[in-house]
Tab-separated table of C-alpha atoms (C1' of nucleotides) in Angstrom:
chain	number	residue	atom	x	y	z
Q	1	MET	CA	23.334	-10.858	-16.141
Q	2	THR	CA	21.125	-9.675	-18.915
Q	3	GLN	CA	19.134	-6.513	-19.021
Q	4	PRO	CA	20.590	-3.816	-21.226
Q	5	THR	CA	18.893	-0.503	-20.590
Q	6	SER	CA	17.580	-0.274	-24.124
Q	7	SER	CA	15.929	-2.774	-26.415
Q	8	LYS	CA	18.226	-5.031	-28.324
Q	9	GLN	CA	15.744	-7.663	-29.309
Q	10	LYS	CA	12.075	-8.418	-29.208
Q	11	SER	CA	12.035	-8.965	-25.482
Q	12	GLU	CA	10.191	-5.697	-25.001
Q	13	PRO	CA	6.635	-7.010	-25.358
Q	14	THR	CA	7.166	-9.491	-22.550
Q	15	ARG	CA	8.937	-6.957	-20.372
Q	16	GLU	CA	6.204	-4.393	-20.792
Q	17	ALA	CA	3.455	-6.926	-20.253
Q	18	LEU	CA	5.078	-8.070	-17.033
Q	19	ILE	CA	5.474	-4.520	-15.745
Q	20	SER	CA	1.916	-3.625	-16.644
Q	21	SER	CA	0.606	-6.769	-15.023
Q	22	ALA	CA	2.715	-6.310	-11.905
Q	23	LEU	CA	1.722	-2.653	-11.580
Q	24	HIS	CA	-1.922	-3.639	-11.677
Q	25	LEU	CA	-1.624	-6.471	-9.178
Q	26	PHE	CA	0.848	-4.810	-6.820
Q	27	GLY	CA	-1.435	-1.806	-6.626
Q	28	ARG	CA	-4.528	-3.843	-5.889
Q	29	GLN	CA	-3.157	-6.603	-3.694
Q	30	GLY	CA	0.187	-5.323	-2.539
Q	31	PHE	CA	3.627	-6.709	-3.244
Q	32	ASP	CA	3.442	-9.606	-0.815
Q	33	GLY	CA	-0.153	-10.341	-1.726
Q	34	THR	CA	0.736	-10.954	-5.341
Q	35	SER	CA	2.424	-14.135	-6.535
Q	36	THR	CA	4.813	-14.360	-9.419
Q	37	ARG	CA	2.542	-16.930	-10.983
Q	38	GLU	CA	-0.344	-14.500	-10.936
Q	39	ILE	CA	1.771	-11.790	-12.537
Q	40	SER	CA	3.109	-13.989	-15.318
Q	41	ALA	CA	-0.295	-15.514	-16.014
Q	42	ARG	CA	-1.886	-12.086	-16.415
Q	43	ALA	CA	0.974	-11.025	-18.668
Q	44	GLY	CA	0.680	-14.166	-20.742
Q	45	ALA	CA	4.264	-14.995	-19.976
Q	46	ASN	CA	6.128	-17.771	-18.270
Q	47	ILE	CA	7.038	-17.624	-14.601
Q	48	ALA	CA	10.719	-17.809	-15.372
Q	49	ALA	CA	10.468	-14.660	-17.458
Q	50	ILE	CA	10.428	-12.568	-14.276
Q	51	ALA	CA	13.750	-13.875	-13.095
Q	52	TYR	CA	15.127	-13.688	-16.602
Q	53	HIS	CA	14.182	-10.097	-17.328
Q	54	PHE	CA	14.302	-8.510	-13.902
Q	55	GLY	CA	16.413	-10.814	-11.807
Q	56	GLY	CA	13.481	-11.609	-9.544
Q	57	LYS	CA	10.317	-10.275	-8.011
Q	58	ASP	CA	12.120	-7.387	-6.316
Q	59	GLY	CA	13.717	-6.382	-9.589
Q	60	LEU	CA	10.287	-6.274	-11.192
Q	61	ARG	CA	9.096	-4.044	-8.384
Q	62	LEU	CA	11.909	-1.596	-9.018
Q	63	ALA	CA	11.202	-1.712	-12.739
Q	64	CYS	CA	7.601	-0.742	-12.006
Q	65	GLY	CA	8.844	2.284	-10.102
Q	66	LYS	CA	11.110	3.329	-12.938
Q	67	ALA	CA	8.350	2.839	-15.475
Q	68	ILE	CA	6.056	5.108	-13.479
Q	69	ALA	CA	8.701	7.762	-13.083
Q	70	ALA	CA	9.431	7.677	-16.784
Q	71	GLN	CA	5.801	7.930	-17.783
Q	72	MET	CA	4.833	10.583	-15.284
Q	73	THR	CA	7.712	12.891	-16.066
Q	74	LYS	CA	6.510	12.772	-19.648
Q	75	VAL	CA	2.931	13.556	-18.596
Q	76	LEU	CA	3.891	16.245	-16.119
Q	77	GLN	CA	6.217	17.893	-18.566
Q	78	ASN	CA	4.930	21.349	-19.370
Q	79	GLY	CA	7.185	23.990	-20.779
Q	80	VAL	CA	6.833	26.062	-17.669
Q	81	LYS	CA	9.450	28.663	-16.942
Q	82	THR	CA	10.261	29.695	-13.415
Q	83	PRO	CA	10.284	32.280	-12.011
Q	84	PHE	CA	6.885	33.217	-13.326
Q	85	ALA	CA	6.532	36.398	-15.304
Q	86	SER	CA	3.495	37.661	-13.429
Q	87	LYS	CA	1.355	36.942	-10.420
Q	88	ASP	CA	-1.611	36.037	-12.608
Q	89	GLN	CA	0.477	33.579	-14.537
Q	90	ALA	CA	1.618	31.888	-11.344
Q	91	ILE	CA	-1.953	31.607	-10.097
Q	92	ARG	CA	-3.104	30.240	-13.407
Q	93	HIS	CA	-0.386	27.615	-13.271
Q	94	LEU	CA	-1.544	26.491	-9.845
Q	95	GLU	CA	-5.135	26.306	-11.061
Q	96	ASN	CA	-4.213	24.346	-14.147
Q	97	THR	CA	-2.102	21.927	-12.177
Q	98	ILE	CA	-4.891	21.267	-9.701
Q	99	GLU	CA	-7.381	20.727	-12.454
Q	100	ALA	CA	-5.140	18.424	-14.469
Q	101	MET	CA	-4.105	16.376	-11.475
Q	102	ALA	CA	-7.633	16.100	-10.119
Q	103	ARG	CA	-9.026	14.876	-13.418
Q	104	PHE	CA	-6.192	12.427	-13.839
Q	105	LEU	CA	-6.571	11.094	-10.328
Q	106	LEU	CA	-10.342	10.950	-10.161
Q	107	LEU	CA	-11.307	9.949	-13.675
Q	108	GLY	CA	-8.274	8.412	-15.367
Q	109	ALA	CA	-8.560	4.651	-15.630
Q	110	ARG	CA	-4.819	4.282	-16.005
Q	111	ALA	CA	-4.270	6.316	-12.861
Q	112	GLU	CA	-5.838	3.642	-10.716
Q	113	ASP	CA	-2.971	1.189	-10.961
Q	114	ILE	CA	-0.252	3.807	-10.788
Q	115	LEU	CA	-1.677	5.607	-7.788
Q	116	SER	CA	-2.394	2.509	-5.788
Q	117	PHE	CA	1.114	1.284	-6.417
Q	118	MET	CA	2.644	4.610	-5.465
Q	119	LEU	CA	0.642	4.967	-2.279
Q	120	ARG	CA	1.807	1.578	-1.112
Q	121	GLU	CA	5.389	2.440	-1.924
Q	122	ILE	CA	5.123	5.740	-0.075
Q	123	ASN	CA	3.901	3.926	2.998
Q	124	GLU	CA	6.642	1.351	2.582
Q	125	ASP	CA	9.324	4.035	2.283
Q	126	GLY	CA	11.764	1.848	0.388
Q	127	PRO	CA	14.109	2.132	-2.589
Q	128	VAL	CA	11.201	2.453	-5.012
Q	129	LEU	CA	10.090	5.649	-3.306
Q	130	ASP	CA	13.606	7.035	-3.623
Q	131	GLY	CA	13.423	6.866	-7.390
Q	132	ILE	CA	9.906	8.209	-7.676
Q	133	TYR	CA	10.588	11.045	-5.278
Q	134	GLN	CA	13.712	12.271	-6.988
Q	135	THR	CA	12.493	12.041	-10.545
Q	136	MET	CA	8.980	13.342	-10.209
Q	137	ILE	CA	7.747	14.362	-6.758
Q	138	GLU	CA	10.513	16.744	-5.793
Q	139	PRO	CA	10.815	18.555	-9.146
Q	140	LYS	CA	7.064	18.989	-9.337
Q	141	HIS	CA	6.851	20.236	-5.777
Q	142	ARG	CA	9.615	22.744	-6.395
Q	143	GLU	CA	7.766	23.990	-9.436
Q	144	LEU	CA	4.569	24.446	-7.438
Q	145	CYS	CA	6.460	26.210	-4.680
Q	146	ALA	CA	7.817	28.632	-7.249
Q	147	ALA	CA	4.288	29.276	-8.454
Q	148	TRP	CA	3.042	29.695	-4.904
Q	149	GLY	CA	5.798	32.170	-4.165
Q	150	GLY	CA	4.966	34.076	-7.312
Q	151	ALA	CA	1.281	34.145	-6.428
Q	152	THR	CA	1.717	35.298	-2.841
Q	153	GLY	CA	4.901	37.300	-3.005
Q	154	THR	CA	6.604	35.052	-0.478
Q	155	ASP	CA	9.835	33.093	-0.564
Q	156	PRO	CA	9.268	30.016	-2.776
Q	157	GLU	CA	11.507	27.801	-0.706
Q	158	SER	CA	10.522	28.950	2.756
Q	159	GLU	CA	9.222	26.323	5.150
Q	160	ASP	CA	5.827	27.956	5.159
Q	161	THR	CA	5.512	27.835	1.397
Q	162	ARG	CA	6.631	24.249	1.146
Q	163	LEU	CA	4.101	23.203	3.758
Q	164	ALA	CA	1.356	25.258	2.132
Q	165	VAL	CA	1.943	23.487	-1.171
Q	166	PHE	CA	1.772	20.148	0.611
Q	167	SER	CA	-1.536	21.117	2.165
Q	168	MET	CA	-2.843	22.001	-1.277
Q	169	ILE	CA	-1.645	18.732	-2.779
Q	170	GLY	CA	-2.875	16.895	0.276
Q	171	GLN	CA	-6.512	17.796	-0.039
Q	172	LEU	CA	-6.283	16.940	-3.703
Q	173	LEU	CA	-4.668	13.555	-3.174
Q	174	TYR	CA	-7.001	12.612	-0.378
Q	175	PHE	CA	-9.926	12.590	-2.731
Q	176	ARG	CA	-8.177	9.681	-4.388
Q	177	ILE	CA	-6.583	8.058	-1.351
Q	178	GLY	CA	-9.763	8.142	0.670
Q	179	LYS	CA	-11.918	7.209	-2.284
Q	180	PRO	CA	-13.554	4.189	-0.604
Q	181	VAL	CA	-14.463	6.367	2.364
Q	182	ILE	CA	-15.669	9.257	0.251
Q	183	LEU	CA	-17.817	7.065	-1.964
Q	184	ARG	CA	-19.548	5.721	1.132
Q	185	ARG	CA	-20.130	9.111	2.684
Q	186	MET	CA	-21.255	10.775	-0.540
Q	187	GLU	CA	-23.421	7.809	-1.395
Q	188	TRP	CA	-21.825	7.596	-4.804
Q	189	GLU	CA	-21.089	4.380	-6.620
Q	190	THR	CA	-18.279	5.866	-8.666
Q	191	ILE	CA	-16.861	9.314	-9.231
Q	192	GLN	CA	-18.556	10.709	-12.313
Q	193	ARG	CA	-17.385	13.573	-14.433
Q	194	GLN	CA	-19.809	15.972	-12.784
Q	195	ASP	CA	-18.589	14.897	-9.348
Q	196	ALA	CA	-15.018	15.573	-10.377
Q	197	ASP	CA	-16.103	19.002	-11.647
Q	198	ARG	CA	-17.624	19.778	-8.296
Q	199	ILE	CA	-14.478	18.718	-6.477
Q	200	VAL	CA	-12.283	20.761	-8.810
Q	201	ARG	CA	-14.453	23.822	-8.165
Q	202	LEU	CA	-14.073	23.331	-4.433
Q	203	LEU	CA	-10.310	22.869	-4.690
Q	204	LYS	CA	-9.933	26.059	-6.706
Q	205	ARG	CA	-12.034	27.971	-4.204
Q	206	ASN	CA	-9.838	26.687	-1.399
Q	207	LEU	CA	-6.731	27.536	-3.390
Q	208	HIS	CA	-7.698	31.168	-3.803
Q	209	ALA	CA	-8.720	31.426	-0.177
Q	210	ALA	CA	-5.413	29.908	0.971
Q	211	LEU	CA	-3.388	32.134	-1.349
Q	212	ALA	CA	-5.123	35.225	0.006
Q	213	ALA	CA	-4.514	34.121	3.573
Q	214	ALA	CA	-0.862	33.369	2.849
Q	215	SER	CA	-0.318	36.741	1.171
Q	216	GLU	CA	-1.497	38.639	4.220
Q	217	GLU	CA	1.251	37.312	6.458
X	1	MET	CA	-15.481	-23.791	17.607
X	2	THR	CA	-13.582	-21.930	20.210
X	3	GLN	CA	-13.632	-18.220	20.754
X	4	PRO	CA	-15.148	-17.228	24.062
X	5	THR	CA	-16.559	-13.747	23.669
X	6	SER	CA	-15.631	-12.754	27.174
X	7	SER	CA	-12.796	-13.620	29.462
X	8	LYS	CA	-13.438	-16.453	31.828
X	9	GLN	CA	-9.808	-16.942	32.483
X	10	LYS	CA	-6.599	-15.031	32.106
X	11	SER	CA	-6.672	-15.264	28.345
X	12	GLU	CA	-6.893	-11.505	27.970
X	13	PRO	CA	-3.169	-10.807	28.180
X	14	THR	CA	-2.513	-13.137	25.262
X	15	ARG	CA	-5.403	-11.717	23.248
X	16	GLU	CA	-4.287	-8.152	23.744
X	17	ALA	CA	-0.655	-8.977	23.068
X	18	LEU	CA	-1.612	-10.658	19.822
X	19	ILE	CA	-3.750	-7.737	18.681
X	20	SER	CA	-1.072	-5.224	19.569
X	21	SER	CA	1.557	-7.269	17.795
X	22	ALA	CA	-0.585	-7.816	14.724
X	23	LEU	CA	-1.540	-4.143	14.542
X	24	HIS	CA	2.105	-3.204	14.563
X	25	LEU	CA	3.177	-5.717	11.965
X	26	PHE	CA	0.143	-5.418	9.695
X	27	GLY	CA	0.650	-1.675	9.625
X	28	ARG	CA	4.314	-1.900	8.771
X	29	GLN	CA	4.433	-4.897	6.466
X	30	GLY	CA	0.876	-5.397	5.380
X	31	PHE	CA	-1.424	-8.321	6.055
X	32	ASP	CA	0.095	-10.654	3.496
X	33	GLY	CA	3.593	-9.571	4.362
X	34	THR	CA	3.212	-10.693	7.954
X	35	SER	CA	3.316	-14.316	9.027
X	36	THR	CA	1.446	-15.757	11.963
X	37	ARG	CA	4.753	-16.956	13.366
X	38	GLU	CA	6.073	-13.409	13.378
X	39	ILE	CA	2.953	-12.138	15.123
X	40	SER	CA	2.943	-14.775	17.828
X	41	ALA	CA	6.682	-14.450	18.416
X	42	ARG	CA	6.389	-10.686	18.925
X	43	ALA	CA	3.453	-11.244	21.257
X	44	GLY	CA	5.323	-13.869	23.212
X	45	ALA	CA	2.601	-16.352	22.426
X	46	ASN	CA	2.296	-19.602	20.534
X	47	ILE	CA	1.211	-19.846	16.904
X	48	ALA	CA	-1.838	-21.857	17.791
X	49	ALA	CA	-3.065	-19.060	20.037
X	50	ILE	CA	-4.137	-17.103	16.961
X	51	ALA	CA	-6.429	-19.856	15.773
X	52	TYR	CA	-7.634	-20.451	19.288
X	53	HIS	CA	-8.518	-16.875	20.153
X	54	PHE	CA	-9.508	-15.459	16.787
X	55	GLY	CA	-10.294	-18.448	14.609
X	56	GLY	CA	-7.403	-17.670	12.306
X	57	LYS	CA	-5.348	-14.911	10.764
X	58	ASP	CA	-8.385	-13.251	9.191
X	59	GLY	CA	-10.174	-13.231	12.513
X	60	LEU	CA	-7.204	-11.497	14.083
X	61	ARG	CA	-7.357	-8.915	11.355
X	62	LEU	CA	-10.990	-8.184	12.095
X	63	ALA	CA	-10.229	-8.044	15.809
X	64	CYS	CA	-7.599	-5.396	15.075
X	65	GLY	CA	-10.217	-3.341	13.285
X	66	LYS	CA	-12.644	-3.646	16.169
X	67	ALA	CA	-9.949	-2.769	18.687
X	68	ILE	CA	-9.127	0.386	16.762
X	69	ALA	CA	-12.764	1.386	16.469
X	70	ALA	CA	-13.262	0.831	20.179
X	71	GLN	CA	-10.236	2.833	21.176
X	72	MET	CA	-10.788	5.675	18.763
X	73	THR	CA	-14.418	6.219	19.646
X	74	LYS	CA	-13.239	6.604	23.211
X	75	VAL	CA	-10.589	9.107	22.185
X	76	LEU	CA	-12.843	11.022	19.830
X	77	GLN	CA	-15.622	11.150	22.348
X	78	ASN	CA	-16.265	14.725	23.326
X	79	GLY	CA	-19.531	15.780	24.841
X	80	VAL	CA	-20.351	17.848	21.827
X	81	LYS	CA	-23.955	18.805	21.197
X	82	THR	CA	-25.206	19.394	17.690
X	83	PRO	CA	-26.547	21.687	16.398
X	84	PHE	CA	-24.081	24.182	17.772
X	85	ALA	CA	-25.360	27.037	19.886
X	86	SER	CA	-23.386	29.707	18.080
X	87	LYS	CA	-21.230	30.292	15.064
X	88	ASP	CA	-18.190	30.900	17.215
X	89	GLN	CA	-18.729	27.667	19.052
X	90	ALA	CA	-18.893	25.764	15.774
X	91	ILE	CA	-15.684	27.353	14.557
X	92	ARG	CA	-13.966	26.621	17.805
X	93	HIS	CA	-14.993	22.998	17.554
X	94	LEU	CA	-13.464	22.733	14.102
X	95	GLU	CA	-10.263	24.344	15.329
X	96	ASN	CA	-10.017	22.066	18.329
X	97	THR	CA	-10.653	18.981	16.237
X	98	ILE	CA	-7.945	19.916	13.764
X	99	GLU	CA	-5.485	20.591	16.519
X	100	ALA	CA	-6.230	17.400	18.416
X	101	MET	CA	-6.139	15.220	15.311
X	102	ALA	CA	-2.969	16.805	13.986
X	103	ARG	CA	-1.117	16.313	17.242
X	104	PHE	CA	-2.313	12.749	17.531
X	105	LEU	CA	-1.368	11.933	13.950
X	106	LEU	CA	1.956	13.718	13.825
X	107	LEU	CA	3.348	13.198	17.296
X	108	GLY	CA	1.556	10.259	18.878
X	109	ALA	CA	3.717	7.165	18.950
X	110	ARG	CA	0.695	4.957	19.301
X	111	ALA	CA	-0.833	6.550	16.217
X	112	GLU	CA	1.820	5.123	13.976
X	113	ASP	CA	0.590	1.539	14.068
X	114	ILE	CA	-3.082	2.445	14.027
X	115	LEU	CA	-2.821	4.841	11.112
X	116	SER	CA	-0.697	2.569	8.956
X	117	PHE	CA	-3.115	-0.254	9.553
X	118	MET	CA	-6.112	1.900	8.734
X	119	LEU	CA	-4.612	3.316	5.570
X	120	ARG	CA	-3.971	-0.155	4.274
X	121	GLU	CA	-7.481	-1.232	5.101
X	122	ILE	CA	-8.927	1.831	3.394
X	123	ASN	CA	-7.012	0.981	0.249
X	124	GLU	CA	-8.110	-2.632	0.550
X	125	ASP	CA	-11.760	-1.654	0.946
X	126	GLY	CA	-12.759	-4.848	2.748
X	127	PRO	CA	-14.877	-5.850	5.745
X	128	VAL	CA	-12.482	-4.214	8.186
X	129	LEU	CA	-13.129	-0.841	6.589
X	130	ASP	CA	-16.853	-1.414	6.943
X	131	GLY	CA	-16.543	-1.608	10.695
X	132	ILE	CA	-14.162	1.308	11.055
X	133	TYR	CA	-16.214	3.504	8.764
X	134	GLN	CA	-19.509	2.933	10.519
X	135	THR	CA	-18.284	3.206	14.078
X	136	MET	CA	-15.890	6.111	13.798
X	137	ILE	CA	-15.399	7.743	10.398
X	138	GLU	CA	-19.006	8.425	9.520
X	139	PRO	CA	-20.134	9.711	12.937
X	140	LYS	CA	-17.100	11.979	13.186
X	141	HIS	CA	-17.602	13.282	9.668
X	142	ARG	CA	-21.253	14.034	10.377
X	143	GLU	CA	-20.250	15.932	13.482
X	144	LEU	CA	-17.742	18.011	11.545
X	145	CYS	CA	-20.310	18.690	8.837
X	146	ALA	CA	-22.660	19.994	11.487
X	147	ALA	CA	-19.917	22.276	12.750
X	148	TRP	CA	-19.087	23.395	9.239
X	149	GLY	CA	-22.739	24.178	8.578
X	150	GLY	CA	-22.937	26.134	11.803
X	151	ALA	CA	-19.806	28.060	10.961
X	152	THR	CA	-20.791	28.986	7.426
X	153	GLY	CA	-24.563	29.117	7.647
X	154	THR	CA	-24.917	26.428	5.000
X	155	ASP	CA	-26.727	23.104	4.961
X	156	PRO	CA	-24.652	20.656	7.062
X	157	GLU	CA	-25.511	17.698	4.865
X	158	SER	CA	-25.274	19.336	1.466
X	159	GLU	CA	-22.861	17.811	-1.025
X	160	ASP	CA	-20.745	20.923	-0.919
X	161	THR	CA	-20.378	20.823	2.837
X	162	ARG	CA	-19.541	17.153	2.938
X	163	LEU	CA	-16.851	17.627	0.294
X	164	ALA	CA	-15.483	20.711	2.043
X	165	VAL	CA	-15.068	18.759	5.259
X	166	PHE	CA	-13.266	16.031	3.348
X	167	SER	CA	-10.907	18.587	1.858
X	168	MET	CA	-10.184	19.867	5.350
X	169	ILE	CA	-9.549	16.383	6.696
X	170	GLY	CA	-7.601	15.532	3.568
X	171	GLN	CA	-4.911	18.121	3.978
X	172	LEU	CA	-4.647	17.115	7.597
X	173	LEU	CA	-4.341	13.411	6.908
X	174	TYR	CA	-1.891	13.894	4.094
X	175	PHE	CA	0.679	15.237	6.477
X	176	ARG	CA	0.654	11.784	7.994
X	177	ILE	CA	0.059	9.683	4.884
X	178	GLY	CA	2.726	11.448	2.893
X	179	LYS	CA	5.094	11.613	5.836
X	180	PRO	CA	8.011	9.897	4.063
X	181	VAL	CA	7.664	12.349	1.200
X	182	ILE	CA	7.281	15.374	3.450
X	183	LEU	CA	10.266	14.467	5.589
X	184	ARG	CA	12.395	14.300	2.468
X	185	ARG	CA	11.191	17.587	1.076
X	186	MET	CA	11.361	19.455	4.361
X	187	GLU	CA	14.730	17.936	5.113
X	188	TRP	CA	13.484	16.808	8.489
X	189	GLU	CA	14.488	13.594	10.156
X	190	THR	CA	11.337	13.378	12.227
X	191	ILE	CA	8.390	15.613	12.925
X	192	GLN	CA	9.212	17.539	16.085
X	193	ARG	CA	6.786	19.354	18.303
X	194	GLN	CA	7.649	22.704	16.780
X	195	ASP	CA	7.089	21.293	13.291
X	196	ALA	CA	3.677	20.056	14.317
X	197	ASP	CA	2.906	23.490	15.721
X	198	ARG	CA	3.781	25.085	12.436
X	199	ILE	CA	1.572	22.651	10.546
X	200	VAL	CA	-1.313	23.240	12.933
X	201	ARG	CA	-0.988	26.985	12.439
X	202	LEU	CA	-1.110	26.516	8.683
X	203	LEU	CA	-4.119	24.230	8.883
X	204	LYS	CA	-6.027	26.712	11.023
X	205	ARG	CA	-5.202	29.516	8.620
X	206	ASN	CA	-6.487	27.421	5.747
X	207	LEU	CA	-9.577	26.517	7.731
X	208	HIS	CA	-10.578	30.114	8.307
X	209	ALA	CA	-9.861	31.001	4.702
X	210	ALA	CA	-11.970	28.079	3.462
X	211	LEU	CA	-14.793	28.903	5.856
X	212	ALA	CA	-14.871	32.495	4.649
X	213	ALA	CA	-14.894	31.377	1.026
X	214	ALA	CA	-17.660	28.867	1.685
X	215	SER	CA	-19.790	31.425	3.510
X	216	GLU	CA	-19.781	33.788	0.556
X	217	GLU	CA	-21.474	31.360	-1.780
O	1	DT	C1'	23.720	-21.721	-50.649
O	2	DC	C1'	24.727	-24.248	-47.043
O	3	DG	C1'	25.223	-26.723	-42.503
O	4	DA	C1'	27.331	-25.481	-37.895
O	5	DC	C1'	27.334	-22.643	-34.228
O	6	DA	C1'	26.023	-18.760	-30.875
O	7	DC	C1'	22.825	-16.326	-28.484
O	8	DA	C1'	18.635	-14.322	-26.469
O	9	DA	C1'	14.153	-15.744	-25.177
O	10	DT	C1'	10.701	-18.863	-23.617
O	11	DC	C1'	8.939	-23.032	-21.748
O	12	DA	C1'	7.327	-26.972	-18.540
O	13	DA	C1'	8.808	-29.045	-14.491
O	14	DA	C1'	10.654	-29.278	-10.150
O	15	DC	C1'	13.294	-27.241	-6.131
O	16	DG	C1'	13.615	-26.109	-1.099
O	17	DA	C1'	11.559	-22.970	1.969
O	18	DT	C1'	7.729	-20.911	4.142
O	19	DT	C1'	2.932	-20.166	4.577
O	20	DG	C1'	-1.688	-20.696	7.615
O	21	DA	C1'	-3.888	-24.229	9.773
O	22	DT	C1'	-4.414	-28.410	12.388
O	23	DT	C1'	-3.626	-32.154	15.587
O	24	DT	C1'	-2.093	-34.040	19.788
O	25	DA	C1'	-0.166	-33.623	24.244
O	26	DA	C1'	1.063	-30.985	28.283
O	27	DT	C1'	0.047	-27.439	31.678
O	28	DA	C1'	-2.375	-24.267	34.727
O	29	DT	C1'	-6.479	-22.851	37.248
O	30	DA	C1'	-10.571	-23.408	40.072
R	1	DT	C1'	-11.319	-33.813	38.332
R	2	DA	C1'	-13.009	-30.552	34.807
R	3	DT	C1'	-11.951	-26.732	32.045
R	4	DA	C1'	-9.378	-23.353	29.725
R	5	DT	C1'	-5.095	-22.306	27.729
R	6	DT	C1'	-0.479	-23.105	25.917
R	7	DA	C1'	3.071	-25.784	23.597
R	8	DA	C1'	5.228	-28.816	20.132
R	9	DA	C1'	4.835	-31.371	15.988
R	10	DT	C1'	2.972	-31.880	11.624
R	11	DC	C1'	-0.139	-31.010	7.595
R	12	DA	C1'	-1.078	-29.742	2.698
R	13	DA	C1'	-0.650	-25.740	-0.020
R	14	DT	C1'	1.752	-22.114	-1.962
R	15	DC	C1'	5.652	-19.219	-2.216
R	16	DG	C1'	9.899	-17.333	-5.245
R	17	DT	C1'	13.344	-19.323	-7.661
R	18	DT	C1'	16.025	-22.536	-10.453
R	19	DT	C1'	16.753	-25.983	-13.792
R	20	DG	C1'	17.549	-28.158	-18.349
R	21	DA	C1'	15.592	-28.365	-22.680
R	22	DT	C1'	13.693	-25.973	-26.705
R	23	DT	C1'	12.627	-22.336	-29.796
R	24	DG	C1'	13.588	-18.748	-33.185
R	25	DT	C1'	17.046	-15.785	-35.301
R	26	DG	C1'	21.342	-14.009	-36.946
R	27	DT	C1'	26.377	-14.982	-38.111
R	28	DC	C1'	29.770	-17.215	-39.608
R	29	DG	C1'	33.356	-19.983	-42.782
R	30	DA	C1'	33.370	-22.871	-46.798
DNA sequence: TCGACACAATCAAACGATTGATTTAATATA
DNA sequence: TATATTAAATCAATCGTTTGATTGTGTCGA
């Protein structure tokens, strides 16, 4: 056994390079579609380094999940206090979250690898998803539910609210998940900044419409 | 060369069994994660049958795509005439489509394999997606855009309309794509009929809200 | 200051197992 | 018999992993 949680020596560069390489390749080609040789070559490391640092290919996969969770919790961290002080503040938080997530998903170059990897792991429904769900998805969803409740005057943890937040996140995520389909249909080659702006505007319009509809019930 | 396009003999049972088996396994484990031995064993056929009937593993993959496209176009076929005669009729068509798709995606047992396979192929963005997109995604999306235009009085093929339809489909699809996540958060074990009803109600509410918001612009 | 040793890290090479594909023979149908 | 299909055996290639040797670095007693 090796692998202390923190860095004792200069093994970090290799570790990080392997994780970065694996994240990229797993996301693009899938776990089974990526060979350990490919990963180590891209990382500029030796094949044996995977077994040495992570115990094997599966260990590297888990490490990728942990790395994502660690990074995203840092990104998603915003000193937000629930419950929200006012209705306007709750709405503004929802708007800001949509905008930030949309830009990250649609324009961020780094997001490509992370998202592809996560989507595969969600579909797989394995131990990697467990970690990602508990450390980032669930806390973030709870936070958004609190905002939704504050914005509509409904119970933040009611089934209806939880589903409504999923529907909001869903239309947002689909613009990234269905990217190949959307690019074809929109006759775009890539998603430019102005395209992302247009999508964000649409999402905000839908948000306000959905909030109004949810408040009336 | 092998590969008879039609059935001269009783080769159909083997063909269909192989496609069904491959669809199931490709969807669950991915293309690279599934071996030809596994496919043929599940189909009750010999390994060589894959090469004989489809030319190889890749050919079987393409055949799966074609089989899906063929089946779905039959399912999605509804003698709908565009442009729609009235605004109400257009709205009703959108409602019916949402309801039918949601029930198929959330409750249909057969949908599981098909959807998982398709999602992987969308992410892969290869030749299989080409076929599926042209024969079912694009025509269906055009039809929904026509309905959306009829319901809001806007241009059916404007960028805004096309994106709005995607956002509608997106929140619908996410309830299937993000199923593992949603089940965790909702503390459900599976999606029951009553759960699907609740989701459909929410989606319809969001639809009307989005239509109203789109009409005002 | 020094050689001797310990230890983490990396390397090239090779391991057995499994992959998709192919070949050859047997079987069923008409 | 002629043809279409299935079955068993085998192929080279690639898979993830393991091996034994080597490197660089820090720690010791003398």
